[in-house]
Amino acid sequence: MCDFCTKHGEGEIWYKNAANYAEDLLSDLSRRRYIENFLTTAFSEGFRTLGRLETIYRKKGKLPEGVKAAMVAKAKAEHFGQVLPIEEISEVVRRARTVVRMPCACRWNLGKKEERCCYAVSYGPEAWYNGIDMGYFGKAPDEGLESLAPEQAIAQMKGMEGDGAVHTIWTMMTPFIGAICNCSPEDCLAMRTLSRTAVETMERAEHAARVDETLCNGCGNCEARCHFSAIHGVTESGRALARIDPRRCFGCGLCRESCAAGAISLVLR
């Protein structure tokens, strides 16, 4: 289990712990202030910081350990994500009292392009996302939040997975679970941070992909689908096979979804 589970899981996977969906979480005034400024502090400032860190990384090949540790610690305390496969995401969504789809702040920062692949979920009587400043996207306060039934949201997320999106859940001042993102490496701040500076501001899934070599036909679809360079092809006894490095695998399930032979499954780490 990840260290989030140790700290926030009370003996189980942290996002399965009912305490992290408690109705009184919005009573925290510091969380309310954080949410009011969330889009600016988490995304606008985040992309500016990433640009500076990329310059350092390109010059030196790595970031100072102290910088990396500070980035991860800040993320874990405020807005930290974890990759989940679609069945686990579905469970989180079905718990929600309300679900809204909203514009993706990452894509908006990158090109002022409105793409609705982010979902705010609320589990109490007062929805946290009512404090979001939609003026960030050039909208009025009551615009841009599209209310959905949980099953509608899940169906949309499944469709995004078919297009190559990775599902992640995010805290809004940890451990309050507040958002679900469905994104790709070049569009997501956290995934760009990982690929461009090797800093993990999101956690791997509790699952990892595994290949059944008796079923694998070596087609290579899974390798092409993987966003984390965790899969490579090998040849053994004249047979082409896929091999998955569990240390690099984030457990998103995209390789499983792409495998027509049904040779890939997700197993708990």
Tab-separated table of C-alpha atoms in Angstrom:
chain	number	residue	atom	x	y	z
A	1	MET	CA	0.000	0.000	0.000
A	2	CYS	CA	1.076	3.584	-0.583
A	3	ASP	CA	2.037	5.831	2.328
A	4	PHE	CA	-1.289	7.643	1.842
A	5	CYS	CA	-2.997	4.412	2.892
A	6	THR	CA	-0.859	4.183	6.014
A	7	LYS	CA	-1.655	7.769	6.980
A	8	HIS	CA	-5.266	8.127	5.837
A	9	GLY	CA	-6.557	4.611	5.271
A	10	GLU	CA	-7.113	3.285	8.790
A	11	GLY	CA	-5.932	-0.144	7.724
A	12	GLU	CA	-7.317	-0.123	4.186
A	13	ILE	CA	-6.806	1.609	0.863
A	14	TRP	CA	-7.158	5.301	1.693
A	15	TYR	CA	-9.845	6.146	-0.866
A	16	LYS	CA	-11.993	3.310	0.469
A	17	ASN	CA	-11.947	4.824	3.968
A	18	ALA	CA	-15.332	6.429	4.674
A	19	ALA	CA	-13.694	9.106	6.845
A	20	ASN	CA	-12.223	10.705	3.734
A	21	TYR	CA	-15.754	11.368	2.459
A	22	ALA	CA	-16.991	12.902	5.717
A	23	GLU	CA	-19.645	15.605	5.471
A	24	ASP	CA	-17.930	18.037	7.840
A	25	LEU	CA	-14.728	18.463	5.830
A	26	LEU	CA	-15.841	21.806	4.395
A	27	SER	CA	-16.027	23.290	7.877
A	28	ASP	CA	-12.250	23.844	7.721
A	29	LEU	CA	-11.753	27.536	6.974
A	30	SER	CA	-8.264	27.005	5.550
A	31	ARG	CA	-9.755	24.594	3.025
A	32	ARG	CA	-12.383	27.133	2.033
A	33	ARG	CA	-9.674	29.749	1.416
A	34	TYR	CA	-7.640	27.237	-0.555
A	35	ILE	CA	-10.593	26.381	-2.792
A	36	GLU	CA	-11.339	30.062	-3.474
A	37	ASN	CA	-7.829	30.488	-4.938
A	38	PHE	CA	-7.396	26.917	-6.136
A	39	LEU	CA	-7.273	27.426	-9.906
A	40	THR	CA	-4.689	30.175	-9.678
A	41	THR	CA	-2.418	28.601	-7.071
A	42	ALA	CA	-2.592	24.997	-8.274
A	43	PHE	CA	-2.492	25.559	-12.034
A	44	SER	CA	-1.352	29.015	-13.173
A	45	GLU	CA	1.449	29.106	-10.608
A	46	GLY	CA	2.060	25.386	-11.062
A	47	PHE	CA	2.795	25.680	-14.788
A	48	ARG	CA	5.084	28.674	-14.215
A	49	THR	CA	7.003	26.694	-11.604
A	50	LEU	CA	7.245	23.681	-13.904
A	51	GLY	CA	8.748	25.848	-16.632
A	52	ARG	CA	11.528	26.996	-14.291
A	53	LEU	CA	12.189	23.466	-13.064
A	54	GLU	CA	12.355	22.076	-16.599
A	55	THR	CA	15.176	24.505	-17.345
A	56	ILE	CA	17.133	23.237	-14.331
A	57	TYR	CA	16.416	19.618	-15.226
A	58	ARG	CA	17.610	20.047	-18.819
A	59	LYS	CA	20.857	21.635	-17.660
A	60	LYS	CA	21.691	19.276	-14.804
A	61	GLY	CA	19.790	16.102	-15.636
A	62	LYS	CA	18.043	16.144	-12.273
A	63	LEU	CA	16.535	18.427	-9.649
A	64	PRO	CA	18.058	18.968	-6.215
A	65	GLU	CA	16.658	16.397	-3.785
A	66	GLY	CA	15.479	19.133	-1.442
A	67	VAL	CA	13.441	20.743	-4.211
A	68	LYS	CA	11.854	17.421	-5.161
A	69	ALA	CA	11.018	16.614	-1.553
A	70	ALA	CA	9.432	20.037	-1.010
A	71	MET	CA	7.305	19.695	-4.164
A	72	VAL	CA	6.007	16.287	-3.162
A	73	ALA	CA	5.344	17.336	0.434
A	74	LYS	CA	3.369	20.395	-0.690
A	75	ALA	CA	1.360	18.324	-3.156
A	76	LYS	CA	0.573	15.642	-0.582
A	77	ALA	CA	-0.676	18.243	1.865
A	78	GLU	CA	-2.840	20.211	-0.586
A	79	HIS	CA	-3.683	18.677	-3.943
A	80	PHE	CA	-2.360	15.170	-4.441
A	81	GLY	CA	-3.477	12.618	-6.975
A	82	GLN	CA	-3.497	8.894	-7.453
A	83	VAL	CA	-4.043	6.869	-10.605
A	84	LEU	CA	-7.042	4.534	-10.401
A	85	PRO	CA	-8.337	1.992	-12.909
A	86	ILE	CA	-11.872	2.555	-14.144
A	87	GLU	CA	-13.539	0.096	-11.749
A	88	GLU	CA	-12.050	1.914	-8.749
A	89	ILE	CA	-12.921	5.313	-10.212
A	90	SER	CA	-16.486	4.084	-10.680
A	91	GLU	CA	-16.673	3.184	-6.996
A	92	VAL	CA	-15.515	6.665	-5.971
A	93	VAL	CA	-18.043	8.317	-8.298
A	94	ARG	CA	-20.945	6.175	-7.088
A	95	ARG	CA	-20.298	7.323	-3.518
A	96	ALA	CA	-20.804	10.967	-4.513
A	97	ARG	CA	-23.880	12.944	-3.577
A	98	THR	CA	-23.305	15.306	-6.514
A	99	VAL	CA	-21.088	15.188	-9.613
A	100	VAL	CA	-20.344	18.039	-12.005
A	101	ARG	CA	-18.222	18.110	-15.127
A	102	MET	CA	-16.128	21.219	-15.582
A	103	PRO	CA	-13.415	22.602	-17.875
A	104	CYS	CA	-9.918	21.179	-17.438
A	105	ALA	CA	-7.673	23.810	-15.843
A	106	CYS	CA	-4.528	22.196	-17.288
A	107	ARG	CA	-5.738	22.458	-20.863
A	108	TRP	CA	-7.018	25.959	-20.242
A	109	ASN	CA	-3.563	27.008	-19.058
A	110	LEU	CA	-1.837	25.406	-22.016
A	111	GLY	CA	-3.948	26.864	-24.782
A	112	LYS	CA	-7.101	28.537	-23.454
A	113	LYS	CA	-8.949	25.512	-24.776
A	114	GLU	CA	-12.084	24.349	-22.992
A	115	GLU	CA	-12.173	20.573	-22.665
A	116	ARG	CA	-14.450	18.972	-20.113
A	117	CYS	CA	-12.521	16.005	-18.786
A	118	CYS	CA	-12.498	17.017	-15.108
A	119	TYR	CA	-15.201	16.132	-12.605
A	120	ALA	CA	-15.811	17.666	-9.213
A	121	VAL	CA	-17.395	15.261	-6.738
A	122	SER	CA	-18.992	16.168	-3.447
A	123	TYR	CA	-20.087	13.859	-0.658
A	124	GLY	CA	-21.770	16.244	1.746
A	125	PRO	CA	-24.760	18.574	1.684
A	126	GLU	CA	-22.598	21.562	0.755
A	127	ALA	CA	-20.675	21.077	-2.489
A	128	TRP	CA	-17.085	22.304	-2.224
A	129	TYR	CA	-16.979	23.311	-5.894
A	130	ASN	CA	-19.489	26.114	-5.313
A	131	GLY	CA	-16.476	28.111	-4.122
A	132	ILE	CA	-14.594	27.737	-7.418
A	133	ASP	CA	-14.083	30.994	-9.346
A	134	MET	CA	-15.428	30.167	-12.818
A	135	GLY	CA	-14.243	33.591	-13.958
A	136	TYR	CA	-10.912	31.807	-14.391
A	137	PHE	CA	-12.419	30.258	-17.534
A	138	GLY	CA	-14.070	33.497	-18.615
A	139	LYS	CA	-17.452	32.400	-17.303
A	140	ALA	CA	-20.064	33.758	-14.929
A	141	PRO	CA	-20.173	32.195	-11.438
A	142	ASP	CA	-23.141	29.985	-12.336
A	143	GLU	CA	-21.731	28.831	-15.686
A	144	GLY	CA	-19.500	25.922	-16.607
A	145	LEU	CA	-20.547	23.318	-14.035
A	146	GLU	CA	-22.515	20.573	-15.770
A	147	SER	CA	-24.488	18.433	-13.307
A	148	LEU	CA	-24.507	14.699	-14.010
A	149	ALA	CA	-25.822	11.514	-12.498
A	150	PRO	CA	-22.964	9.250	-11.348
A	151	GLU	CA	-23.649	6.667	-14.055
A	152	GLN	CA	-23.549	9.363	-16.740
A	153	ALA	CA	-20.151	10.516	-15.491
A	154	ILE	CA	-18.812	6.966	-15.392
A	155	ALA	CA	-19.945	6.315	-18.960
A	156	GLN	CA	-18.179	9.464	-20.116
A	157	MET	CA	-14.983	8.470	-18.311
A	158	LYS	CA	-15.059	5.037	-19.938
A	159	GLY	CA	-15.276	6.763	-23.297
A	160	MET	CA	-12.276	8.925	-22.439
A	161	GLU	CA	-10.303	5.824	-21.487
A	162	GLY	CA	-10.982	4.506	-24.961
A	163	ASP	CA	-9.307	7.670	-26.258
A	164	GLY	CA	-6.246	7.081	-24.052
A	165	ALA	CA	-7.063	9.063	-20.903
A	166	VAL	CA	-5.629	8.110	-17.507
A	167	HIS	CA	-8.041	8.366	-14.561
A	168	THR	CA	-6.841	10.061	-11.365
A	169	ILE	CA	-8.473	11.170	-8.127
A	170	TRP	CA	-7.351	14.359	-6.376
A	171	THR	CA	-7.562	15.766	-2.891
A	172	MET	CA	-8.636	19.299	-2.048
A	173	MET	CA	-6.525	19.765	1.072
A	174	THR	CA	-5.717	16.168	1.931
A	175	PRO	CA	-7.428	13.823	2.672
A	176	PHE	CA	-10.642	15.405	1.321
A	177	ILE	CA	-11.407	13.703	-2.015
A	178	GLY	CA	-12.840	16.282	-4.380
A	179	ALA	CA	-11.965	15.755	-8.033
A	180	ILE	CA	-11.436	13.214	-10.781
A	181	CYS	CA	-9.312	13.962	-13.822
A	182	ASN	CA	-9.163	12.043	-17.095
A	183	CYS	CA	-6.062	13.238	-18.868
A	184	SER	CA	-2.999	12.460	-20.980
A	185	PRO	CA	0.721	13.105	-20.466
A	186	GLU	CA	1.066	16.270	-22.511
A	187	ASP	CA	-2.097	17.875	-21.150
A	188	CYS	CA	-1.822	17.176	-17.413
A	189	LEU	CA	0.332	19.264	-15.077
A	190	ALA	CA	1.121	16.298	-12.823
A	191	MET	CA	1.969	13.981	-15.715
A	192	ARG	CA	4.128	16.650	-17.369
A	193	THR	CA	5.912	17.159	-14.057
A	194	LEU	CA	6.624	13.422	-13.954
A	195	SER	CA	7.812	13.112	-17.557
A	196	ARG	CA	9.807	16.357	-17.655
A	197	THR	CA	11.373	16.552	-14.182
A	198	ALA	CA	10.961	12.998	-12.774
A	199	VAL	CA	9.029	14.315	-9.765
A	200	GLU	CA	5.990	12.266	-8.752
A	201	THR	CA	3.230	14.586	-7.574
A	202	MET	CA	0.740	11.766	-8.048
A	203	GLU	CA	0.776	8.223	-6.702
A	204	ARG	CA	0.754	4.977	-8.610
A	205	ALA	CA	-2.436	2.921	-8.427
A	206	GLU	CA	-2.716	0.228	-5.783
A	207	HIS	CA	-2.765	-2.144	-8.764
A	208	ALA	CA	-0.176	-3.032	-11.373
A	209	ALA	CA	-0.642	-4.654	-14.752
A	210	ARG	CA	0.398	-8.267	-15.282
A	211	VAL	CA	0.725	-10.272	-18.514
A	212	ASP	CA	-0.493	-13.835	-18.890
A	213	GLU	CA	2.177	-15.099	-21.276
A	214	THR	CA	0.059	-18.077	-22.283
A	215	LEU	CA	-2.421	-15.633	-23.868
A	216	CYS	CA	-0.094	-12.876	-25.066
A	217	ASN	CA	0.418	-12.796	-28.838
A	218	GLY	CA	3.070	-10.064	-28.835
A	219	CYS	CA	1.014	-7.648	-30.916
A	220	GLY	CA	2.558	-4.564	-29.252
A	221	ASN	CA	-0.704	-2.684	-28.739
A	222	CYS	CA	-0.138	-2.461	-24.989
A	223	GLU	CA	3.347	-1.015	-25.410
A	224	ALA	CA	2.010	1.638	-27.771
A	225	ARG	CA	-0.792	2.462	-25.334
A	226	CYS	CA	1.356	2.826	-22.201
A	227	HIS	CA	2.023	6.435	-21.142
A	228	PHE	CA	4.665	5.475	-18.576
A	229	SER	CA	7.165	3.444	-20.642
A	230	ALA	CA	6.445	0.437	-18.443
A	231	ILE	CA	6.007	-2.117	-21.247
A	232	HIS	CA	8.485	-3.489	-23.749
A	233	GLY	CA	8.478	-6.389	-26.153
A	234	VAL	CA	10.736	-9.422	-25.774
A	235	THR	CA	11.298	-12.585	-27.745
A	236	GLU	CA	11.473	-15.912	-25.931
A	237	SER	CA	11.741	-19.282	-27.651
A	238	GLY	CA	10.793	-17.617	-30.884
A	239	ARG	CA	7.648	-16.003	-29.413
A	240	ALA	CA	7.034	-12.272	-29.170
A	241	LEU	CA	5.743	-11.298	-25.718
A	242	ALA	CA	4.995	-8.174	-23.714
A	243	ARG	CA	6.837	-7.555	-20.451
A	244	ILE	CA	5.648	-5.063	-17.839
A	245	ASP	CA	7.980	-3.412	-15.337
A	246	PRO	CA	5.874	-3.109	-12.149
A	247	ARG	CA	8.208	-0.399	-10.845
A	248	ARG	CA	7.293	1.868	-13.760
A	249	CYS	CA	3.664	0.785	-14.109
A	250	PHE	CA	1.092	3.264	-12.758
A	251	GLY	CA	-1.774	0.775	-12.929
A	252	CYS	CA	-4.027	2.902	-15.141
A	253	GLY	CA	-5.382	-0.065	-17.093
A	254	LEU	CA	-4.935	1.378	-20.595
A	255	CYS	CA	-2.834	-1.605	-21.633
A	256	ARG	CA	-5.541	-3.962	-20.411
A	257	GLU	CA	-8.169	-2.048	-22.356
A	258	SER	CA	-6.084	-2.311	-25.544
A	259	CYS	CA	-5.377	-6.051	-25.291
A	260	ALA	CA	-7.661	-7.941	-27.689
A	261	ALA	CA	-6.202	-11.238	-26.469
A	262	GLY	CA	-7.294	-10.618	-22.876
A	263	ALA	CA	-3.750	-11.300	-21.705
A	264	ILE	CA	-3.443	-8.361	-19.287
A	265	SER	CA	-5.014	-8.038	-15.865
A	266	LEU	CA	-4.590	-5.675	-12.923
A	267	VAL	CA	-3.443	-7.143	-9.610
A	268	LEU	CA	-2.874	-5.547	-6.224
A	269	ARG	CA	0.750	-4.620	-5.664
